[in-house]
Tab-separated table of C-alpha atoms in Angstrom:
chain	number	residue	atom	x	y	z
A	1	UNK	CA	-224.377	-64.877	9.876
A	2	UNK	CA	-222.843	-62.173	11.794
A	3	UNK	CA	-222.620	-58.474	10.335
A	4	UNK	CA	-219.827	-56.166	11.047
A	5	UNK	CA	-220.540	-52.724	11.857
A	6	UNK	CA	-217.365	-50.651	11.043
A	7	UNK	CA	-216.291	-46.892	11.466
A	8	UNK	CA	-217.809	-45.051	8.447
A	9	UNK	CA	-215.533	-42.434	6.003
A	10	UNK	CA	-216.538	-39.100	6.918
A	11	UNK	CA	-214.406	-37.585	4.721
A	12	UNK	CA	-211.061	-37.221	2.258
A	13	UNK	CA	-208.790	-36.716	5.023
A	14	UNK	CA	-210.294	-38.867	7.823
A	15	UNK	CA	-208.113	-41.703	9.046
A	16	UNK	CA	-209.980	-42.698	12.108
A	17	UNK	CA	-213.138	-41.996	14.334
A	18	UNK	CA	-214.067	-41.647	17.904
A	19	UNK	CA	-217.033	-43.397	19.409
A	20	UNK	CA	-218.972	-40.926	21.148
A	21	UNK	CA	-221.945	-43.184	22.409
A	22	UNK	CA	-223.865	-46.550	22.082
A	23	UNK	CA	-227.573	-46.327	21.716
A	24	UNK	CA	-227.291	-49.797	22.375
A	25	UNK	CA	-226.284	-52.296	24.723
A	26	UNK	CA	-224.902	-55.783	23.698
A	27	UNK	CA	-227.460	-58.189	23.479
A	28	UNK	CA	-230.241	-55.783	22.034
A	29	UNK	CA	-232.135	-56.689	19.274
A	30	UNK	CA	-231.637	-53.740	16.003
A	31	UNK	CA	-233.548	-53.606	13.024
A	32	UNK	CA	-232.278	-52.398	9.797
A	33	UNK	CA	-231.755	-48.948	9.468
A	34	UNK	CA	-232.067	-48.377	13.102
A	35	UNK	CA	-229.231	-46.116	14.941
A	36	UNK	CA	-227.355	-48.058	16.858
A	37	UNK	CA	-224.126	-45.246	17.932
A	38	UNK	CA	-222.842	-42.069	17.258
A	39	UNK	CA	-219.371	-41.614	16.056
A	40	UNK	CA	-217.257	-38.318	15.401
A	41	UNK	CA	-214.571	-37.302	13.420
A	42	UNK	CA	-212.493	-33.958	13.530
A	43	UNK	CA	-215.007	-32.065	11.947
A	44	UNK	CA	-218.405	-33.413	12.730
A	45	UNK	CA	-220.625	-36.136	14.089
A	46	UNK	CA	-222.546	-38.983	12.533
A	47	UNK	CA	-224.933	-41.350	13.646
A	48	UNK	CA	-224.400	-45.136	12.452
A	49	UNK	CA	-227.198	-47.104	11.151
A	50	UNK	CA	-227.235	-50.873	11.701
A	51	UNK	CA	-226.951	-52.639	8.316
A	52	UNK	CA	-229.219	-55.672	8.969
A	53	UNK	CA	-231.996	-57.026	11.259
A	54	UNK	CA	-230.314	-59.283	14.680
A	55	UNK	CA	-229.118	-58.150	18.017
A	56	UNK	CA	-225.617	-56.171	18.861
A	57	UNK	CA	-224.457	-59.177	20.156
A	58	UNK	CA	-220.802	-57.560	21.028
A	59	UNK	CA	-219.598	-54.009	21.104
A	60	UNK	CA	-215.782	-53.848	19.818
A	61	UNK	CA	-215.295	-49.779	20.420
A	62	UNK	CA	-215.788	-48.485	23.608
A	63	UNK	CA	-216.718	-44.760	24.303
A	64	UNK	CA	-214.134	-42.272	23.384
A	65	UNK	CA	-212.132	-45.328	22.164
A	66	UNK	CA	-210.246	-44.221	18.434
A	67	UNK	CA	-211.000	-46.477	15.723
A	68	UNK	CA	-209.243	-46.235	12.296
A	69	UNK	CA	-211.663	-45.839	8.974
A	70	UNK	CA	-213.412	-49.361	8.221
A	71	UNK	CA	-211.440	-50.761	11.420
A	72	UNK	CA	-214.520	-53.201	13.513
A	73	UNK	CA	-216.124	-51.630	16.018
A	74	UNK	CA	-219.451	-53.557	16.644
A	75	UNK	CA	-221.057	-56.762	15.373
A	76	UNK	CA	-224.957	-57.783	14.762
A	77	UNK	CA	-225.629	-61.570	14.692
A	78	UNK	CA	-228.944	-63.065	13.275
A	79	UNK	CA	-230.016	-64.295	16.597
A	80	UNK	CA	-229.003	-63.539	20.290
A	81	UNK	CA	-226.584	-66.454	21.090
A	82	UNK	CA	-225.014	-66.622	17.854
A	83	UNK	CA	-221.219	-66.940	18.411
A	84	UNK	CA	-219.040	-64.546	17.042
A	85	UNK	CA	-215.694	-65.716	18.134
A	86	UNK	CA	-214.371	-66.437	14.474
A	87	UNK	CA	-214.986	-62.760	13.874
A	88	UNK	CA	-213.854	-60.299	16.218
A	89	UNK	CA	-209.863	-62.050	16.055
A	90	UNK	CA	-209.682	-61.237	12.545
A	91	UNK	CA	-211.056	-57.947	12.126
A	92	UNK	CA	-209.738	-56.167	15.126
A	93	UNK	CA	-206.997	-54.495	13.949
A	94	UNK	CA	-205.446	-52.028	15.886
A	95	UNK	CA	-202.783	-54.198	17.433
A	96	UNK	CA	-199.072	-54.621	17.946
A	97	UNK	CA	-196.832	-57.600	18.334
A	98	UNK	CA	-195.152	-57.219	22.103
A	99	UNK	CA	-191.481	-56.766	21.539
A	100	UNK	CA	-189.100	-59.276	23.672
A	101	UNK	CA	-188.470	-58.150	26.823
A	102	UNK	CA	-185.182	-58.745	28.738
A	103	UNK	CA	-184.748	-58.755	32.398
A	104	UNK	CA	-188.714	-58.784	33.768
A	105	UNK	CA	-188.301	-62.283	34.707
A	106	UNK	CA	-191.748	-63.997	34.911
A	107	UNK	CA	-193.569	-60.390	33.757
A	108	UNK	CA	-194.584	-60.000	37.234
A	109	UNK	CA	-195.335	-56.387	37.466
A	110	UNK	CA	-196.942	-56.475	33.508
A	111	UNK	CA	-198.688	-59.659	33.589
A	112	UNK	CA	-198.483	-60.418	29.834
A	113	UNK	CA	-196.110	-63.171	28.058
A	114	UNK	CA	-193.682	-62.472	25.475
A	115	UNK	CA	-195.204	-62.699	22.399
A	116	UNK	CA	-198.572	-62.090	23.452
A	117	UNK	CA	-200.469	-59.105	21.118
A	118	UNK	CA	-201.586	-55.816	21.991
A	119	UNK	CA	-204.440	-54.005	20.859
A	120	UNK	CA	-203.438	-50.125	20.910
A	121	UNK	CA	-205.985	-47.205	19.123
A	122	UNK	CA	-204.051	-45.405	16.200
A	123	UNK	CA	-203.997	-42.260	18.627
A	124	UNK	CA	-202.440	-43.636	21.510
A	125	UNK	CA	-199.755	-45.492	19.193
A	126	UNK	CA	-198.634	-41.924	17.991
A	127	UNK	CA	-198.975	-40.736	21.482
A	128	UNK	CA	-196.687	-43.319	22.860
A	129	UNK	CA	-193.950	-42.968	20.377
A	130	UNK	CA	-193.787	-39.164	20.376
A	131	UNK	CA	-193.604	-39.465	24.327
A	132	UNK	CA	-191.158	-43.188	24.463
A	133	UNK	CA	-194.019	-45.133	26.061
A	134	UNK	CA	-193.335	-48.714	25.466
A	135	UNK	CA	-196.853	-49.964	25.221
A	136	UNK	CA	-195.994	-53.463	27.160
A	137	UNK	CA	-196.146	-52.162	30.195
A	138	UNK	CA	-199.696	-49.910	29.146
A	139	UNK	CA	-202.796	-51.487	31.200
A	140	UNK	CA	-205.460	-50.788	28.554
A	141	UNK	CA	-208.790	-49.974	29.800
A	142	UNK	CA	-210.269	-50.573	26.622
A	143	UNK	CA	-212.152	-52.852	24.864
A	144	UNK	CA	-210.658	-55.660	25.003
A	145	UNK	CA	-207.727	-54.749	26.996
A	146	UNK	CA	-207.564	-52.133	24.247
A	147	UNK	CA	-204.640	-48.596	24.822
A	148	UNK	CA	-206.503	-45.895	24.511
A	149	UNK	CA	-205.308	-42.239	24.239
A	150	UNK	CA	-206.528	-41.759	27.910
A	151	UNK	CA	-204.055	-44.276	29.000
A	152	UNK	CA	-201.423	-42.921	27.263
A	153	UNK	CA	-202.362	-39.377	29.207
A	154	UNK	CA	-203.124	-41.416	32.634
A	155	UNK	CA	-199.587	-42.631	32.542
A	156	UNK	CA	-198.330	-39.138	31.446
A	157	UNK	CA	-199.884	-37.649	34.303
A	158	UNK	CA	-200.519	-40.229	37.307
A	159	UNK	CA	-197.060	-41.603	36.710
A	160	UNK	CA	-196.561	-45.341	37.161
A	161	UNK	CA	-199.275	-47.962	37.297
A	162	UNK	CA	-199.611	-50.037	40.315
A	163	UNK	CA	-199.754	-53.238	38.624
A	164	UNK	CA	-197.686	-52.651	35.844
A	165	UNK	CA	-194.358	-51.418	35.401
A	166	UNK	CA	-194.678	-48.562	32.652
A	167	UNK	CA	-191.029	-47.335	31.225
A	168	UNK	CA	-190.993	-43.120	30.550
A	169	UNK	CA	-187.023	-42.943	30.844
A	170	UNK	CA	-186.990	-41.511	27.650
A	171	UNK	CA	-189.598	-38.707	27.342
A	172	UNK	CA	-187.722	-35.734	27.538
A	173	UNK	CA	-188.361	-33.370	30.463
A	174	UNK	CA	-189.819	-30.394	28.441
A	175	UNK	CA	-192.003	-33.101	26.826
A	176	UNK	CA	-193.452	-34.240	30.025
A	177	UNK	CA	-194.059	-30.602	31.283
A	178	UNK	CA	-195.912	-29.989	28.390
A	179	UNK	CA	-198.052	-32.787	28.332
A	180	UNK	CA	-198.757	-32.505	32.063
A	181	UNK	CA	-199.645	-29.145	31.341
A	182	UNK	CA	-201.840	-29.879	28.511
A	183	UNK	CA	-203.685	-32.612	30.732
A	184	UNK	CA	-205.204	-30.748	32.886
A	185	UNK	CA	-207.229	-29.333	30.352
A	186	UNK	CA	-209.838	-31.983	28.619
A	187	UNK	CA	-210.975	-29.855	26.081
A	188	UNK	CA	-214.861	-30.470	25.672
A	189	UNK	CA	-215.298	-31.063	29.042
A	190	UNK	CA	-218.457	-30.357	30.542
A	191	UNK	CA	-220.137	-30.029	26.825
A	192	UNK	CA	-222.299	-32.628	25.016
A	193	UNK	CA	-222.846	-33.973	21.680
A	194	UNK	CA	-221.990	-31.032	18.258
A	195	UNK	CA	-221.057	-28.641	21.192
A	196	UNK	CA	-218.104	-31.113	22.113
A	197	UNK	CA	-217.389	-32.107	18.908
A	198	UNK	CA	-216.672	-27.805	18.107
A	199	UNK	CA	-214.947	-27.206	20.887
A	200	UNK	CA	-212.275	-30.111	20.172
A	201	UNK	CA	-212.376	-29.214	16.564
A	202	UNK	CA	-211.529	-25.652	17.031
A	203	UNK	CA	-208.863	-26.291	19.502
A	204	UNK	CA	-207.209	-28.537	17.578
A	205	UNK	CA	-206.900	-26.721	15.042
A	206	UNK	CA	-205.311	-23.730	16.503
A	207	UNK	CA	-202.828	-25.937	17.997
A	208	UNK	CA	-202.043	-27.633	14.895
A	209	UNK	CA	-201.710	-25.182	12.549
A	210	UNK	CA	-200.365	-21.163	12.032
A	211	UNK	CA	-203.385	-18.995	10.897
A	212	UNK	CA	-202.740	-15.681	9.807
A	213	UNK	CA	-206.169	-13.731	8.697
A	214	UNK	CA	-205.514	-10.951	6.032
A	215	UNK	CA	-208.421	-8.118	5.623
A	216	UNK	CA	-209.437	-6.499	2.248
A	217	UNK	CA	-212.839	-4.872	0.870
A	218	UNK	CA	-214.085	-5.491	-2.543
A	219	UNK	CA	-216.356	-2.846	-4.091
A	220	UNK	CA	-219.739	-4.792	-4.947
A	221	UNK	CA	-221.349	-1.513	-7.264
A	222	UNK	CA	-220.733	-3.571	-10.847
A	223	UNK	CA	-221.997	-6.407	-9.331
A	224	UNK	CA	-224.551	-5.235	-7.405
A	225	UNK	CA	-226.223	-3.994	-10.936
A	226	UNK	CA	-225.188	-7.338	-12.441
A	227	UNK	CA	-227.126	-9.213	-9.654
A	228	UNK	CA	-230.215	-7.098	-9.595
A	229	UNK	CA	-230.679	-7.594	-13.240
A	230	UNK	CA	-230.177	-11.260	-13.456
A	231	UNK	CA	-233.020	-11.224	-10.529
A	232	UNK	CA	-235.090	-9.221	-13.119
A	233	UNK	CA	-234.360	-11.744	-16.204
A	234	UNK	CA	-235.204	-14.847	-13.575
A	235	UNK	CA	-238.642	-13.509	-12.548
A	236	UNK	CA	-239.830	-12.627	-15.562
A	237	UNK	CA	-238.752	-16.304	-16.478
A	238	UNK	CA	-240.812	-17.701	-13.213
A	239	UNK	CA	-237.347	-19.054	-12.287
A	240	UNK	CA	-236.788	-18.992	-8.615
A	241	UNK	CA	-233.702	-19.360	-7.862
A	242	UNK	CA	-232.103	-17.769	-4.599
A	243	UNK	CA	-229.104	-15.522	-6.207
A	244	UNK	CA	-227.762	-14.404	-3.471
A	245	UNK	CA	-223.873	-12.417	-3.027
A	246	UNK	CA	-222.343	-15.902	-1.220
A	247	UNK	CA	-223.248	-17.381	-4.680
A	248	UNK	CA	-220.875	-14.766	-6.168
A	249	UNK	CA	-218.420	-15.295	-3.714
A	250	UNK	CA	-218.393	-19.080	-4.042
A	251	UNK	CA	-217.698	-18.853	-8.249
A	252	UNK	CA	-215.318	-16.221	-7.206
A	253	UNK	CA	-213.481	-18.439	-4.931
A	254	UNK	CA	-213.397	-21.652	-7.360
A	255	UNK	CA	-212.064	-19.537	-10.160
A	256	UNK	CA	-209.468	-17.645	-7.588
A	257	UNK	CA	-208.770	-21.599	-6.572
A	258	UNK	CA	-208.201	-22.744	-9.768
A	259	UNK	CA	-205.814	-20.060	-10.112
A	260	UNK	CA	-203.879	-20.609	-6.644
A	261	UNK	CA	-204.048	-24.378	-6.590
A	262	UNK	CA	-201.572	-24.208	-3.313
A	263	UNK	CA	-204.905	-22.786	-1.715
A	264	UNK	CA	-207.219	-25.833	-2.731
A	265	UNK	CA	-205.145	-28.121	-0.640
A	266	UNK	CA	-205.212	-29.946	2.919
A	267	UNK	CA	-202.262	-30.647	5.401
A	268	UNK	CA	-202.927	-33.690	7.569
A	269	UNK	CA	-200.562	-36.015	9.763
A	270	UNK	CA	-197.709	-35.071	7.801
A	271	UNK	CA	-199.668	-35.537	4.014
A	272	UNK	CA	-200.083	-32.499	2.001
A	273	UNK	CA	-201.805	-32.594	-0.870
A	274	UNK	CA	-202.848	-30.049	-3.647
A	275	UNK	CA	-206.519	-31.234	-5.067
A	276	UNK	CA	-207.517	-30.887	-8.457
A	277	UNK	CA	-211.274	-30.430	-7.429
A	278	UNK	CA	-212.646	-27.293	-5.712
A	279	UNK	CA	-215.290	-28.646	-3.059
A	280	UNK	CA	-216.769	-25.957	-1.065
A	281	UNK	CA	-217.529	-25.813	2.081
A	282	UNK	CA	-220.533	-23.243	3.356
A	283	UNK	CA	-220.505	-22.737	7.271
A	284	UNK	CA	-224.161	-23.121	8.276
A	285	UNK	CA	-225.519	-21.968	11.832
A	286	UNK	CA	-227.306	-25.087	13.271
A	287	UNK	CA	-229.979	-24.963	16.447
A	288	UNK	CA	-227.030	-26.670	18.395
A	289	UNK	CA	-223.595	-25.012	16.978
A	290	UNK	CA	-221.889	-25.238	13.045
A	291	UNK	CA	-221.677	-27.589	10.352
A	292	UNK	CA	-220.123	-27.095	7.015
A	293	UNK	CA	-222.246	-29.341	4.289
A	294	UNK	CA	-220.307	-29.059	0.683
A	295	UNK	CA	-220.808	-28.356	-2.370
A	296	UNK	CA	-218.855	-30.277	-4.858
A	297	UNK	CA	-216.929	-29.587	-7.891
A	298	UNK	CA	-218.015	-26.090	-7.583
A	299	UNK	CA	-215.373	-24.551	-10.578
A	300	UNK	CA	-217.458	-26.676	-12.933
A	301	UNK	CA	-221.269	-25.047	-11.582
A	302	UNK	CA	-223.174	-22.242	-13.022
A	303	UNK	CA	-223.969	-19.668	-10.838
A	304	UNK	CA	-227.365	-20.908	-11.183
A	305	UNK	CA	-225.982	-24.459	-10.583
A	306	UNK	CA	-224.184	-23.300	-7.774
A	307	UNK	CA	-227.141	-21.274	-5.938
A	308	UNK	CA	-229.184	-24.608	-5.576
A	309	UNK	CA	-227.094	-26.709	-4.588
A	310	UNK	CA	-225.796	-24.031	-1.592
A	311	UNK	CA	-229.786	-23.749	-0.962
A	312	UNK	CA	-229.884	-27.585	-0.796
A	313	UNK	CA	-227.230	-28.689	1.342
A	314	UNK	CA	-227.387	-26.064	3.763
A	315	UNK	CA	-231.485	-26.480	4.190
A	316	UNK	CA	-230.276	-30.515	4.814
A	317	UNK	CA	-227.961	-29.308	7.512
A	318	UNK	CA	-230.425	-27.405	9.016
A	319	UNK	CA	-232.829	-30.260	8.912
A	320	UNK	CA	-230.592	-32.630	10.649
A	321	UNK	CA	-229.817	-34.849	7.806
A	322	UNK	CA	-226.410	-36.585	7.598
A	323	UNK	CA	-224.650	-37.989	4.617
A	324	UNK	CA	-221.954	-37.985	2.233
A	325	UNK	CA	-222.503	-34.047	1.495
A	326	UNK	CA	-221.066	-33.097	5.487
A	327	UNK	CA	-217.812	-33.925	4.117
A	328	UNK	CA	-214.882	-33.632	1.502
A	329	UNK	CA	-214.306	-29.690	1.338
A	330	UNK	CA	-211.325	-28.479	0.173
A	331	UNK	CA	-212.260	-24.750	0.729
A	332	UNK	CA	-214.890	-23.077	3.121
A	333	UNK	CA	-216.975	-19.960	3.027
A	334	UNK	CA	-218.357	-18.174	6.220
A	335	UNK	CA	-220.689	-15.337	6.758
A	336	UNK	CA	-221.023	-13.011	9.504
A	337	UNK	CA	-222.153	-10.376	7.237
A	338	UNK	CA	-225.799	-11.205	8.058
A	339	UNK	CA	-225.427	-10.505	12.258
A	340	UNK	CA	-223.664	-6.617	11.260
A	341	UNK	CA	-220.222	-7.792	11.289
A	342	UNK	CA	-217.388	-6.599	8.999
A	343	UNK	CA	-214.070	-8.161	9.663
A	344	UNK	CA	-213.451	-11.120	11.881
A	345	UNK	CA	-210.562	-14.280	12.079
A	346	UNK	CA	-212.274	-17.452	10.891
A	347	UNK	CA	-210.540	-20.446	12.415
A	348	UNK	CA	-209.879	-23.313	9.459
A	349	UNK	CA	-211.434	-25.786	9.126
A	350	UNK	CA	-208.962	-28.680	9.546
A	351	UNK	CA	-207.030	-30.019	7.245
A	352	UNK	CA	-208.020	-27.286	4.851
A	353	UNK	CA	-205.158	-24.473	3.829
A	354	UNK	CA	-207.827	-21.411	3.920
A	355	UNK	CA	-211.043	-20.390	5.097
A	356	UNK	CA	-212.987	-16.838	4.005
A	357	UNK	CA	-215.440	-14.923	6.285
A	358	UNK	CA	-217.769	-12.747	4.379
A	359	UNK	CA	-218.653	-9.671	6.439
A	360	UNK	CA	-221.464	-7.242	6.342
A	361	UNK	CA	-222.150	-4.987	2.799
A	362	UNK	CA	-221.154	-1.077	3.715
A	363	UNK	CA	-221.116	2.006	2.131
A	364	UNK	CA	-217.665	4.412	2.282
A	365	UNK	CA	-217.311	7.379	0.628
A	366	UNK	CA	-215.522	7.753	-3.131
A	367	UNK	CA	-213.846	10.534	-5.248
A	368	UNK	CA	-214.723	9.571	-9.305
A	369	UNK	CA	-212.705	11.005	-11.607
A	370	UNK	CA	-214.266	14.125	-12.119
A	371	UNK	CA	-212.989	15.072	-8.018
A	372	UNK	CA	-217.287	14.733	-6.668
A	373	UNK	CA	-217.896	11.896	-3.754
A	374	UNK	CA	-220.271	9.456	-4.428
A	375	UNK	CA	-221.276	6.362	-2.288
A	376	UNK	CA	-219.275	2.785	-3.014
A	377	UNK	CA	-220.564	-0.314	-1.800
A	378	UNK	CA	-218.326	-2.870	-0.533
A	379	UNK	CA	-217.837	-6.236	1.209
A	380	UNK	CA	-215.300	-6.804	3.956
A	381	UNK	CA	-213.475	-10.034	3.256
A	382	UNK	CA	-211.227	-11.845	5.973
A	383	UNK	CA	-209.003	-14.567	5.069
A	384	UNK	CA	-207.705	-16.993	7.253
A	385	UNK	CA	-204.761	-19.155	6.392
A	386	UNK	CA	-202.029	-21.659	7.801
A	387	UNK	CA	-198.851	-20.149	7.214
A	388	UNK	CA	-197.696	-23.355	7.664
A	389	UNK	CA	-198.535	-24.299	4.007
A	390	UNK	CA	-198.039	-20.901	1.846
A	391	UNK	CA	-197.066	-17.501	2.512
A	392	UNK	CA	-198.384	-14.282	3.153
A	393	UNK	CA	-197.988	-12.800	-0.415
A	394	UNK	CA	-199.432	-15.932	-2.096
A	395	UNK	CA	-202.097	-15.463	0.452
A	396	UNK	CA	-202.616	-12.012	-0.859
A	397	UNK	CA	-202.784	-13.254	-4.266
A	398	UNK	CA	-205.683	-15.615	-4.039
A	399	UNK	CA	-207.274	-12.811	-2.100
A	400	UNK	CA	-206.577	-10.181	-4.748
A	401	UNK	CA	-207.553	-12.838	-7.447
A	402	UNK	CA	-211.151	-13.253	-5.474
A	403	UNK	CA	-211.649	-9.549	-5.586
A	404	UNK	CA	-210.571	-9.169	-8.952
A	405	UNK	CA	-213.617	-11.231	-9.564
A	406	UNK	CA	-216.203	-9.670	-7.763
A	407	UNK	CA	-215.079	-6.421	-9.018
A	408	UNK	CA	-215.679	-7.388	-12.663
A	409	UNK	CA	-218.794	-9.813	-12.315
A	410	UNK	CA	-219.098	-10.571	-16.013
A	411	UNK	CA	-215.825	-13.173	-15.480
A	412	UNK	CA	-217.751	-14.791	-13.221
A	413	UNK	CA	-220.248	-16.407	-15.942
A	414	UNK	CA	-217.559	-16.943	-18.675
């Protein structure tokens, strides 16, 4: 009995996946639990796990190949030579029924016959459309004959195939200066493995999106107090829990989230959505780059609640450990204020609508009431958000509602 190995859900957003590399070859034998690939999404990497004991007896996704979520892209048979030709037909599904063509006479040039399918990745179908590619006359170099988005480019930048006629009439001339522009430059080039995976990630999402990054303080004295006293109260209780100010930050962002719903939302191949549930994102500094492991449902934690579960999933991501807790945010925290820094421009984590950097505690002078100085400690904030999605002053809102917060600390355990 042959088991399908299929492009996992890596998040809320994620429609498809990119096969980055086969620890296996067809043919070798895989035991259950073993890692047989590793596949990436837009905002991380995952290794697969193969399901069942057998051999890989045929790899559906090649390298680099875009596979839609739960779309085929391997298969492990009980034993070497079982066949799997009743499989693969039916559960490779990234194809397209070839249009009728007129005047190609015997498909010379193309080589295919009318009616015959073609198998076309979810990328280079968009690709193709935006640019008037009609994909019968794309050579895949695929799997399986398979378009992928590098064919779509090739043809976009070499021209015409020898062997097959490929028609581009259509593409616009500012669209093909654009895109031969943009193919000289394969972003990730050169890098390996997280590093490649960041460096699309971040690209692609200042192409895709307008971030604008608005810069306030918010004076941390009441909750500095507030914070050193609950420390108190826990040891004296032999609680150890790590209270630290990102755990104020991240109740102060679910409540300011709850508030701004417009900010608790994600923007994705033309789907916007507002989400009910605040999942938080916390930017961790890995040996090799960045991940951002969640917590979930964040607006319904105690701060108590909420400083575990930060301390768990970031000490997972640290470890190596993948799972279900690398994706789903809705929101994400980042902190440079541990490396000096006060203000900075986070870059958003795609499809989210906002991202906020935490920068380094300082002290600035104060007049009180009374006309004397005195010392204020405060916390640079920098918020980074497409402008696509809301607007500078309800931008400034959320960020005034997060301050608001931290400036009155008691709110933050009602």
């Amino acid at each position: 009995m042959a088991t399908e190995v299929l492009m996992p859900k890596l998040g809320l957003t994620m429609t498809e996946g990119t096969v980055q590399e086969w620890y296996k070859k067809e043919g070798d034998p895989v035991k259950k639990g073993e890692v047989i690939c590793l596949i990436a999404s837009e905002k991380l990497t995952m290794e697969v796990e193969a399901e069942a004991d057998g051999f890989l007896t045929k790899i559906i996704a090649e390298v680099d190949e875009d596979i839609p979520v739960k779309g085929l892209i391997g298969i492990i048979s009980e034993t070497a030579d079982e066949p799997i030709s009743a499989v693969v037909p039916e559960k490779v599904i990234h194809e397209i029924v070839l249009p009728k063509v007129e005047n190609i006479g015997q498909q010379e040039t193309s080589k295919r016959l009318e009616g015959e399918r073609i198998f076309a990745s979810p990328l280079a179908k968009r690709l193709a459309k935006e640019y008037g590619i009609e994909l019968q006359f794309v050579r895949g170099t695929g799997g399986n004959g398979r378009i992928t988005k590098r064919d779509i480019e090739r043809v976009l930048d070499q021209g015409l195939d020898d062997t097959i006629e490929i028609k581009v009439a259509s593409i616009p001339e500012e669209k093909q200066v654009e895109k031969l522009e943009a193919a000289e430059l394969n972003v990730g080039e050169g890098l390996e493995g997280m590093r490649k995976v960041i460096a699309q990630r971040m690209h692609n999402s200042i192409t895709s999106t307008a971030q604008l990054t608005l810069h306030r303080k918010a004076s941390l004295d009441k909750l500095t107090k507030f914070r050193n006293k609950l420390k108190d109260k826990l040891q004296q209780a032999n609680i150890e829990i790590p209270i630290t100010y990102t755990v104020f930050v991240a109740r102060a962002v679910a409540l300011a989230l709850k508030k701004n719903p417009q900010m608790n939302s994600t923007y994705s191949n033309g789907s916007y959505i507002e989400h009910n549930e605040v999942h938080l994102g916390i930017a961790t500094s890995v040996r090799n780059g960045l991940i951002v492991p969640v917590v979930e449902n964040v607006d319904m934690l105690t701060l108590s609640s909420i400083a575990e579960k930060i301390a768990t999933v970031t000490e997972k991501a640290r470890n190596g450990e993948s799972g279900a807790y690398l994706t789903g945010s809705t929101f994400t925290i980042t902190n440079l204020g541990t490396s000096g820094v006060e203000y900075f421009t986070p870059i958003l984590n795609t499809p989210e609508t906002g991202i906020l950097g935490l920068g380094t505690l300082v002290k600035e002078v104060n007049i009180n009431k009374k006309g004397k100085p005195y010392y204020e400690q405060k916390m640079p904030l920098s918020l980074t958000f497409d402008h696509q999605i809301i607007d500078g002053s309800e931008a400034a809102a959320f960020l005034a509602d997060v301050v608001y917060y931290l400036e009155n600390p008691m709110l933050l355990v009602i």
